[in-house]
Amino acid sequence: MVSKTNEQALENCIKTALVEHAGYQEGNPADFDREFAIDREKFWRFLETTQAEELAKLKDRPNWQRLILERCDRKIKKDGILSVLKKGLSIDDAHLTLLYSLPYNDTNPAVLENFEKNIFSITCQVHYSESDAGLSIDIVLFLNGLAIATMELKNPWTGQTVYHAKKQYREDRNPQEPLLQFSRCLVYFAVDTDEVWMTTKLDHEKTYFLPFNKGFNFGKGNPANPNGHKSAYLWESILTRQSFTNIIEHFAILIPGDTKIPLAQKNLYFPRYHQLDVVRQLLTDARTRGTGQTYLIQHSAGSGKSNSITWTAYQLIELYAKGADSPLFDSVVVVTDRRILDRQLKDNIKDFSQVKNIVAHATNAQELKAALENGKKIIITTIQKFPFIVDGIEDLSSSTFAVIIDEAHSSQSGKAADNLNMTLAKEEDDEEPEDLQDKILKAMSGRKVGKNASYFAFTATPKNATLEKFGRRMADGKFVPFHLYSMKQAIEEGFILDVLANYTTYKSYYEIQKSILDNPIFDTAKAQKKLRAYVEGHKQTIGTKADIMVTHFIGQVWTPKKLKGKAKAMVVTRNIETTIRYFFAIRELLRQANAPFKAIIAFSGKKTVDGIEYTEDIINGFPSKDISDQFKKDDYKILVVANKFLIGFDEPVLHSMYVDKKLQSVLAVQTLSRLNRCNDKMGKQDTFVLDFYNTVSDIKIAFDPFYTATSLSEPTDVNVLHDLKEVLDDVGVYEWYEVEQFNELFFNKAEAEQLSPLIDTAATRFNAELGLEDEAKIDFKIKAKQFVKIYSQVACIIPYNNIQWEMLHWFLKFLIPKLAVKNPDQDQLDELLESVDLSTYGIERVKLNHTIELDASESEIDPQNSNLRGYHDDAPQRDPLDEIISAFNNRFFTGWDATPQEQRVKFINIARHVIDNPYYQNQVVNNPDEQNRRLALEELIKQAINRERKRELDLYKRYASDPEFKRAFDASIMQLLAQGNLDGFQQLLG
C-alpha cells in the first residue's frame, strides 16, 4: 500500500485536524440546504439547545421554521453574514443569537461557557448548486449551521496547484448560487499543500484572489514545515474555533458601514496573513509584558498599514492582562497625518465597538486630559502636535497609554514640508522634507519610555536611530524589528509594483568658458561642486531636460493611453528655484505641443526668481490646499515638486517619474515609492523612472537596506557625548553656572524674557568677545549640533541618567540658532559664478528601461557615527580658474571617449596587479556567480590601486574620492581584463 497524495488525502488531513484537534464537528453533506446555504441539523440543534425560550415565542406561527430561515436569508442578502453573526436575528418579539462571543478576559466564566456552545463544523464534498446537483465544493465550514467559508483543494503531486483552484472558482463556480453570493460566506479559500489564496467576492473572471501565505526568505510562499504540509497553518492555527471567532468579531469588516448603501456596492475585508499575524503578536506580547514597551513594525508600502493600525488600535483598548478585570490601556493614541486613516478609524470603530463615540482628537496635553475624562478610548493627533501629547502622557502618570505612530506618511498641507532639514552634509541648495522619524525621535528626546505608555511604530524604512529607539535588542547586541513584511514580499505577492524594473538614467556633459580676463585662485573641490550646481540649474540645461520629459510623457505614456488614458507623472527637482524654472519650461512645451492637459507646481512658502516673487497659489491659480484634488482631474497630468508630495502621497494613477534631484537612503525609497501603488481597474502593469541625477548604483545602494529585513548592527556609542562635552566646555562660550541657571528657569516655566539674557551672553562671547576664527566657530557649532542630535536620540534609551548631558542638551538647543558662522570660502565661491558662462550642454542616455536587481539577503545598518565631527581644514588644493574649468570640462563634457597614452600605462599596471593577485583565479575567473564575481573584481582593483598609491598618488586620491571616476576606472579595467592576457595588454601600448 502506497501513500495517498491526491486531493482527497489533503481533504482528510484538514478534516482530521479540525475535528480531532480544533473542536469542530463533522458535518453530513445530506444536511446541507441549498436554498438557504445552511447546515439544517447544526442550525436547529444550536438554537434548540441554547435558546429554547426564544424559539418557543415563534413556534406557534404557521411554518415557523421556514419563517426563521426566510428572515435569516433576507437579512444576509441585505446586510451580509457578518452583520447577522454579530447582531443576531430579530423576529417579532424573539431575538436569536447566532454567535456567542469570545471572552475578552478570564474573569467571567459564563461568557466562556456560552462561547463553548458554538458549533463549528466541517462538511466535505458539499453539493451546493440548485441548478446542477452534480456540482460540489471540496470543503465548507459552518458556524452554528451558517456557512462561513469554503475551500477548493488541489494537490501538486497530482499535477494541479492552487492556481487551478483559483481557475475553478472563476470558471466553474456561479456566484449566483446561494452559497457563493457576495457576503454569504466570509471568505473563499483556494488551497494546496504549499500555498493558500483567498477572496471575499466571487465574480467570474473578475474574481481577485489575495495570497494568504506566511512568506519565505523575505518573499512570497511559505517555509518548509517539518511536521506537515507548508499550508498546514491554515487549519492548525487560523481556522481554530478561537481564531476564527476572533477574526469574525475583530478583523472582518464590511466597508462602507453605512446601512443605506446596497450590499453589492460594499467591500468585505478579511485580513491578510501578515496583518492578522502582526496584530496578534503585538497583543500577545503586550498582554504578557505589560506597559512601558516599544515595538517597531517594518511593513512595506502595499502592506495595508491603515487596516493593521486600525485593527491594532481597536483591540488594544479591549486588551486585558491575564486575571485582570480592567483593560491594560486606558487609551490608545494614534499619531498620523493621514486624513484617510482618521476617517477609517472612526468609521470602523462603529462596526467593531458596542460603545459609540469613543474617538476624539487632541492637539495638546489639555485636550488629551479632557478626552480621557470624557471616556474617549482612541485619541488621534498629528505628527506636529505629537510633542505636546508626549508631555501629556508624562503628566498623566496614573493613566496608561498605547501610542501608535504612523510615521511613514506626512501631511501634504505644507506644514511639515515648510521645515526643511538643511544640514552641512547636503549639497548646496538641495532641499528635502523634514524626516518624520527624526521628528518623532525629537519629540521623545530626553524622555525614557515611562511605565505608563507603550509605543508601536509602523514604518517601511527604519533608520538606525529608529531601530535603536523602537526595535528589539537581541542577545548579540543587534536591534531588529518586532515584525516584518518586506518590500520583496509585497512586490512578489503583487501588492505593489517594482519601481526599479523600468529605470532609465541620463548623464549630462557640459562645457563652460571663462567670462573674465583675470585668473583667480579657488578651492578646486568646492569650485567643481559649485560649477555643477550652476550648470544643472541653468535655464538651458533645464530646458533640454524638460523637453526630454515632455516628449517622453506625450509619446510613451499619454499617446499610448497608459492606464486607459489616465496616467500621470511627477517631476522631482532639487530645489524651489529649479522647480519654478522646470514648471515654466514644461508649461511652454505643453503649449507648443497643443497638449490637452496642464501641469501643476507644488512647493512650500515663497520664492523670488529673476526678481519676481512666486507662491504655489500665484502660479497654479488655485489654493495650495486644493493641489491633491486638482491633480486628480483629467485637466492635469504632470506634478512638478521640490520638497512636497515626496512622502505619503498616494495617487494610484501616478505612472512615471522624472528625477533631477539627489536621492539617498530613506528619501530615495519614499520618493520612488510614490509610483508603486497597484491599480488593477486601470490596468496599471508597470511604472517608469527617468533619472537625470542618480546612477543605477546610487539607487541600488539606497534601496538595498529596505528590500528585505533591516537590523541595526550595534547600539550607539554614547561615550562620544563625554568627548563632545569636554571639547565644548573648553572653548569658553558658556560658564557651567549659566547652563544650570538656564535649566532651573526653563523647567520652572520662567518667561522667555528671563531665558534670553543667559543665551545672549553666551552667543555674544561666541560671535565677538572670544575672537574666534571662522574655522573655530564652524567647529564649535558642528559639535554642538552633534551633541544635541545624538543625545536627543539616545536619552530615552540609555539605562542611566546624566544630568549634565540633559542640562547641556537644553542649553545648546536654544543657543545654536544664535551662533553666527560664516564659510570662509563662500564669498569667493559666489564670485566664481560671476566668472563663467555655460557654452555647451549635452546629455546622453546611460541606461534604458533597466531593471535594478536588489540584494535579497538581510540588511544591516550601522549606528550613529561615534567619531567627533567638526571643521576640517586639510589645506585644500587650489588652482587657477583656467585649470578648474579645464578639469571640469574634461570630466563632464568630453566624458571618457579618449584615453591618453600615459593613462593606458596606468591601466595596464593596475590590471597586472589584479591578475597577479592569488585570489584572482578562484574569485573572478572561476566564479560562476556574476554578481559575486564583479564584487570580487572591484575589491581586487581597489587593492591594486592601494599598492600603486605611492607612484600614482593623484590616481589614488581621485579613485578614493570620486565615485563617478571610480565606476569609470573599474569598468575600463574590467574591459581590459576581458580582452585577454598581459601580452595583449602590452600590445595596447602600441
PDB file of N, CA, C and O in Angstrom, residues 29-67:
ATOM      1  N   PRO A  29     -23.022  15.856   4.333  1.00  0.00           N
ATOM      2  CA  PRO A  29     -23.432  16.597   3.125  1.00  0.00           C
ATOM      3  C   PRO A  29     -24.937  16.589   2.905  1.00  0.00           C
ATOM      4  O   PRO A  29     -25.490  17.542   2.334  1.00  0.00           O
ATOM      5  N   ALA A  30     -25.607  15.545   3.374  1.00  0.00           N
ATOM      6  CA  ALA A  30     -27.059  15.451   3.181  1.00  0.00           C
ATOM      7  C   ALA A  30     -27.811  16.503   3.994  1.00  0.00           C
ATOM      8  O   ALA A  30     -28.978  16.801   3.705  1.00  0.00           O
ATOM      9  N   ASP A  31     -27.176  17.080   5.004  1.00  0.00           N
ATOM     10  CA  ASP A  31     -27.841  18.095   5.836  1.00  0.00           C
ATOM     11  C   ASP A  31     -27.775  19.493   5.230  1.00  0.00           C
ATOM     12  O   ASP A  31     -28.347  20.440   5.787  1.00  0.00           O
ATOM     13  N   PHE A  32     -27.099  19.629   4.112  1.00  0.00           N
ATOM     14  CA  PHE A  32     -26.927  20.966   3.534  1.00  0.00           C
ATOM     15  C   PHE A  32     -28.184  21.392   2.794  1.00  0.00           C
ATOM     16  O   PHE A  32     -28.691  20.670   1.932  1.00  0.00           O
ATOM     17  N   ASP A  33     -28.678  22.574   3.129  1.00  0.00           N
ATOM     18  CA  ASP A  33     -29.860  23.158   2.484  1.00  0.00           C
ATOM     19  C   ASP A  33     -29.379  24.099   1.383  1.00  0.00           C
ATOM     20  O   ASP A  33     -28.827  25.159   1.663  1.00  0.00           O
ATOM     21  N   ARG A  34     -29.564  23.729   0.122  1.00  0.00           N
ATOM     22  CA  ARG A  34     -29.032  24.505  -0.990  1.00  0.00           C
ATOM     23  C   ARG A  34     -29.726  25.848  -1.150  1.00  0.00           C
ATOM     24  O   ARG A  34     -29.117  26.816  -1.600  1.00  0.00           O
ATOM     25  N   GLU A  35     -30.996  25.923  -0.777  1.00  0.00           N
ATOM     26  CA  GLU A  35     -31.743  27.180  -0.941  1.00  0.00           C
ATOM     27  C   GLU A  35     -31.232  28.240   0.017  1.00  0.00           C
ATOM     28  O   GLU A  35     -31.049  29.408  -0.367  1.00  0.00           O
ATOM     29  N   PHE A  36     -30.975  27.859   1.273  1.00  0.00           N
ATOM     30  CA  PHE A  36     -30.581  28.845   2.284  1.00  0.00           C
ATOM     31  C   PHE A  36     -29.090  28.753   2.662  1.00  0.00           C
ATOM     32  O   PHE A  36     -28.621  29.535   3.495  1.00  0.00           O
ATOM     33  N   ALA A  37     -28.368  27.824   2.037  1.00  0.00           N
ATOM     34  CA  ALA A  37     -26.933  27.663   2.267  1.00  0.00           C
ATOM     35  C   ALA A  37     -26.613  27.476   3.747  1.00  0.00           C
ATOM     36  O   ALA A  37     -25.739  28.144   4.308  1.00  0.00           O
ATOM     37  N   ILE A  38     -27.342  26.559   4.399  1.00  0.00           N
ATOM     38  CA  ILE A  38     -27.080  26.273   5.805  1.00  0.00           C
ATOM     39  C   ILE A  38     -27.005  24.760   6.022  1.00  0.00           C
ATOM     40  O   ILE A  38     -27.473  23.977   5.190  1.00  0.00           O
ATOM     41  N   ASP A  39     -26.395  24.402   7.144  1.00  0.00           N
ATOM     42  CA  ASP A  39     -26.441  23.013   7.611  1.00  0.00           C
ATOM     43  C   ASP A  39     -27.648  22.941   8.549  1.00  0.00           C
ATOM     44  O   ASP A  39     -27.612  23.423   9.676  1.00  0.00           O
ATOM     45  N   ARG A  40     -28.752  22.359   8.065  1.00  0.00           N
ATOM     46  CA  ARG A  40     -30.013  22.382   8.809  1.00  0.00           C
ATOM     47  C   ARG A  40     -29.861  21.745  10.188  1.00  0.00           C
ATOM     48  O   ARG A  40     -30.345  22.282  11.190  1.00  0.00           O
ATOM     49  N   GLU A  41     -29.225  20.598  10.233  1.00  0.00           N
ATOM     50  CA  GLU A  41     -29.124  19.881  11.502  1.00  0.00           C
ATOM     51  C   GLU A  41     -28.394  20.704  12.554  1.00  0.00           C
ATOM     52  O   GLU A  41     -28.854  20.852  13.686  1.00  0.00           O
ATOM     53  N   LYS A  42     -27.258  21.304  12.182  1.00  0.00           N
ATOM     54  CA  LYS A  42     -26.464  22.099  13.139  1.00  0.00           C
ATOM     55  C   LYS A  42     -27.187  23.384  13.510  1.00  0.00           C
ATOM     56  O   LYS A  42     -27.143  23.835  14.665  1.00  0.00           O
ATOM     57  N   PHE A  43     -27.859  24.007  12.549  1.00  0.00           N
ATOM     58  CA  PHE A  43     -28.547  25.282  12.788  1.00  0.00           C
ATOM     59  C   PHE A  43     -29.639  25.103  13.844  1.00  0.00           C
ATOM     60  O   PHE A  43     -29.698  25.833  14.843  1.00  0.00           O
ATOM     61  N   TRP A  44     -30.487  24.099  13.646  1.00  0.00           N
ATOM     62  CA  TRP A  44     -31.600  23.922  14.575  1.00  0.00           C
ATOM     63  C   TRP A  44     -31.126  23.350  15.906  1.00  0.00           C
ATOM     64  O   TRP A  44     -31.656  23.707  16.969  1.00  0.00           O
ATOM     65  N   ARG A  45     -30.127  22.511  15.881  1.00  0.00           N
ATOM     66  CA  ARG A  45     -29.610  21.970  17.135  1.00  0.00           C
ATOM     67  C   ARG A  45     -29.020  23.080  18.008  1.00  0.00           C
ATOM     68  O   ARG A  45     -29.220  23.101  19.229  1.00  0.00           O
ATOM     69  N   PHE A  46     -28.308  23.985  17.378  1.00  0.00           N
ATOM     70  CA  PHE A  46     -27.729  25.100  18.140  1.00  0.00           C
ATOM     71  C   PHE A  46     -28.827  25.939  18.786  1.00  0.00           C
ATOM     72  O   PHE A  46     -28.773  26.254  19.991  1.00  0.00           O
ATOM     73  N   LEU A  47     -29.857  26.287  18.030  1.00  0.00           N
ATOM     74  CA  LEU A  47     -30.911  27.139  18.580  1.00  0.00           C
ATOM     75  C   LEU A  47     -31.730  26.400  19.643  1.00  0.00           C
ATOM     76  O   LEU A  47     -32.092  26.980  20.683  1.00  0.00           O
ATOM     77  N   GLU A  48     -32.018  25.134  19.417  1.00  0.00           N
ATOM     78  CA  GLU A  48     -32.833  24.375  20.377  1.00  0.00           C
ATOM     79  C   GLU A  48     -32.098  24.193  21.708  1.00  0.00           C
ATOM     80  O   GLU A  48     -32.715  24.255  22.779  1.00  0.00           O
ATOM     81  N   THR A  49     -30.790  24.010  21.642  1.00  0.00           N
ATOM     82  CA  THR A  49     -30.051  23.730  22.883  1.00  0.00           C
ATOM     83  C   THR A  49     -29.616  25.006  23.608  1.00  0.00           C
ATOM     84  O   THR A  49     -29.317  24.960  24.811  1.00  0.00           O
ATOM     85  N   THR A  50     -29.589  26.124  22.931  1.00  0.00           N
ATOM     86  CA  THR A  50     -29.106  27.352  23.587  1.00  0.00           C
ATOM     87  C   THR A  50     -30.200  28.405  23.791  1.00  0.00           C
ATOM     88  O   THR A  50     -30.076  29.242  24.689  1.00  0.00           O
ATOM     89  N   GLN A  51     -31.255  28.375  22.961  1.00  0.00           N
ATOM     90  CA  GLN A  51     -32.241  29.457  23.038  1.00  0.00           C
ATOM     91  C   GLN A  51     -33.668  28.935  22.865  1.00  0.00           C
ATOM     92  O   GLN A  51     -34.473  29.459  22.087  1.00  0.00           O
ATOM     93  N   ALA A  52     -33.975  27.888  23.630  1.00  0.00           N
ATOM     94  CA  ALA A  52     -35.291  27.257  23.518  1.00  0.00           C
ATOM     95  C   ALA A  52     -36.408  28.237  23.849  1.00  0.00           C
ATOM     96  O   ALA A  52     -37.488  28.214  23.230  1.00  0.00           O
ATOM     97  N   GLU A  53     -36.154  29.135  24.817  1.00  0.00           N
ATOM     98  CA  GLU A  53     -37.200  30.091  25.219  1.00  0.00           C
ATOM     99  C   GLU A  53     -37.529  31.056  24.082  1.00  0.00           C
ATOM    100  O   GLU A  53     -38.707  31.393  23.874  1.00  0.00           O
ATOM    101  N   GLU A  54     -36.507  31.517  23.355  1.00  0.00           N
ATOM    102  CA  GLU A  54     -36.763  32.437  22.239  1.00  0.00           C
ATOM    103  C   GLU A  54     -37.471  31.709  21.103  1.00  0.00           C
ATOM    104  O   GLU A  54     -38.380  32.261  20.472  1.00  0.00           O
ATOM    105  N   LEU A  55     -37.089  30.465  20.850  1.00  0.00           N
ATOM    106  CA  LEU A  55     -37.757  29.699  19.801  1.00  0.00           C
ATOM    107  C   LEU A  55     -39.220  29.454  20.159  1.00  0.00           C
ATOM    108  O   LEU A  55     -40.115  29.451  19.282  1.00  0.00           O
ATOM    109  N   ALA A  56     -39.483  29.262  21.440  1.00  0.00           N
ATOM    110  CA  ALA A  56     -40.858  28.997  21.876  1.00  0.00           C
ATOM    111  C   ALA A  56     -41.791  30.145  21.520  1.00  0.00           C
ATOM    112  O   ALA A  56     -42.993  29.952  21.295  1.00  0.00           O
ATOM    113  N   LYS A  57     -41.256  31.373  21.445  1.00  0.00           N
ATOM    114  CA  LYS A  57     -42.073  32.540  21.094  1.00  0.00           C
ATOM    115  C   LYS A  57     -42.537  32.485  19.638  1.00  0.00           C
ATOM    116  O   LYS A  57     -43.471  33.194  19.259  1.00  0.00           O
ATOM    117  N   LEU A  58     -41.888  31.644  18.837  1.00  0.00           N
ATOM    118  CA  LEU A  58     -42.188  31.609  17.406  1.00  0.00           C
ATOM    119  C   LEU A  58     -42.862  30.314  16.958  1.00  0.00           C
ATOM    120  O   LEU A  58     -43.389  30.244  15.844  1.00  0.00           O
ATOM    121  N   LYS A  59     -42.842  29.320  17.813  1.00  0.00           N
ATOM    122  CA  LYS A  59     -43.312  28.002  17.382  1.00  0.00           C
ATOM    123  C   LYS A  59     -44.807  27.934  17.147  1.00  0.00           C
ATOM    124  O   LYS A  59     -45.284  26.981  16.518  1.00  0.00           O
ATOM    125  N   ASP A  60     -45.555  28.933  17.634  1.00  0.00           N
ATOM    126  CA  ASP A  60     -46.993  28.901  17.372  1.00  0.00           C
ATOM    127  C   ASP A  60     -47.334  29.510  16.016  1.00  0.00           C
ATOM    128  O   ASP A  60     -48.478  29.527  15.595  1.00  0.00           O
ATOM    129  N   ARG A  61     -46.310  30.039  15.314  1.00  0.00           N
ATOM    130  CA  ARG A  61     -46.540  30.603  13.971  1.00  0.00           C
ATOM    131  C   ARG A  61     -46.643  29.469  12.963  1.00  0.00           C
ATOM    132  O   ARG A  61     -45.967  28.435  13.096  1.00  0.00           O
ATOM    133  N   PRO A  62     -47.484  29.640  11.928  1.00  0.00           N
ATOM    134  CA  PRO A  62     -47.554  28.621  10.867  1.00  0.00           C
ATOM    135  C   PRO A  62     -46.194  28.493  10.163  1.00  0.00           C
ATOM    136  O   PRO A  62     -45.562  29.498   9.830  1.00  0.00           O
ATOM    137  N   ASN A  63     -45.753  27.280   9.970  1.00  0.00           N
ATOM    138  CA  ASN A  63     -44.496  27.019   9.256  1.00  0.00           C
ATOM    139  C   ASN A  63     -43.354  27.846   9.848  1.00  0.00           C
ATOM    140  O   ASN A  63     -42.609  28.526   9.162  1.00  0.00           O
ATOM    141  N   TRP A  64     -43.201  27.817  11.190  1.00  0.00           N
ATOM    142  CA  TRP A  64     -42.293  28.715  11.909  1.00  0.00           C
ATOM    143  C   TRP A  64     -40.817  28.549  11.531  1.00  0.00           C
ATOM    144  O   TRP A  64     -40.060  29.507  11.530  1.00  0.00           O
ATOM    145  N   GLN A  65     -40.445  27.280  11.182  1.00  0.00           N
ATOM    146  CA  GLN A  65     -39.037  27.098  10.817  1.00  0.00           C
ATOM    147  C   GLN A  65     -38.687  27.810   9.512  1.00  0.00           C
ATOM    148  O   GLN A  65     -37.641  28.458   9.404  1.00  0.00           O
ATOM    149  N   ARG A  66     -39.593  27.724   8.533  1.00  0.00           N
ATOM    150  CA  ARG A  66     -39.316  28.423   7.269  1.00  0.00           C
ATOM    151  C   ARG A  66     -39.365  29.928   7.489  1.00  0.00           C
ATOM    152  O   ARG A  66     -38.630  30.686   6.850  1.00  0.00           O
ATOM    153  N   LEU A  67     -40.223  30.379   8.392  1.00  0.00           N
ATOM    154  CA  LEU A  67     -40.290  31.808   8.721  1.00  0.00           C
ATOM    155  C   LEU A  67     -38.919  32.300   9.184  1.00  0.00           C
ATOM    156  O   LEU A  67     -38.436  33.350   8.742  1.00  0.00           O
TER     157      LEU A  67
END
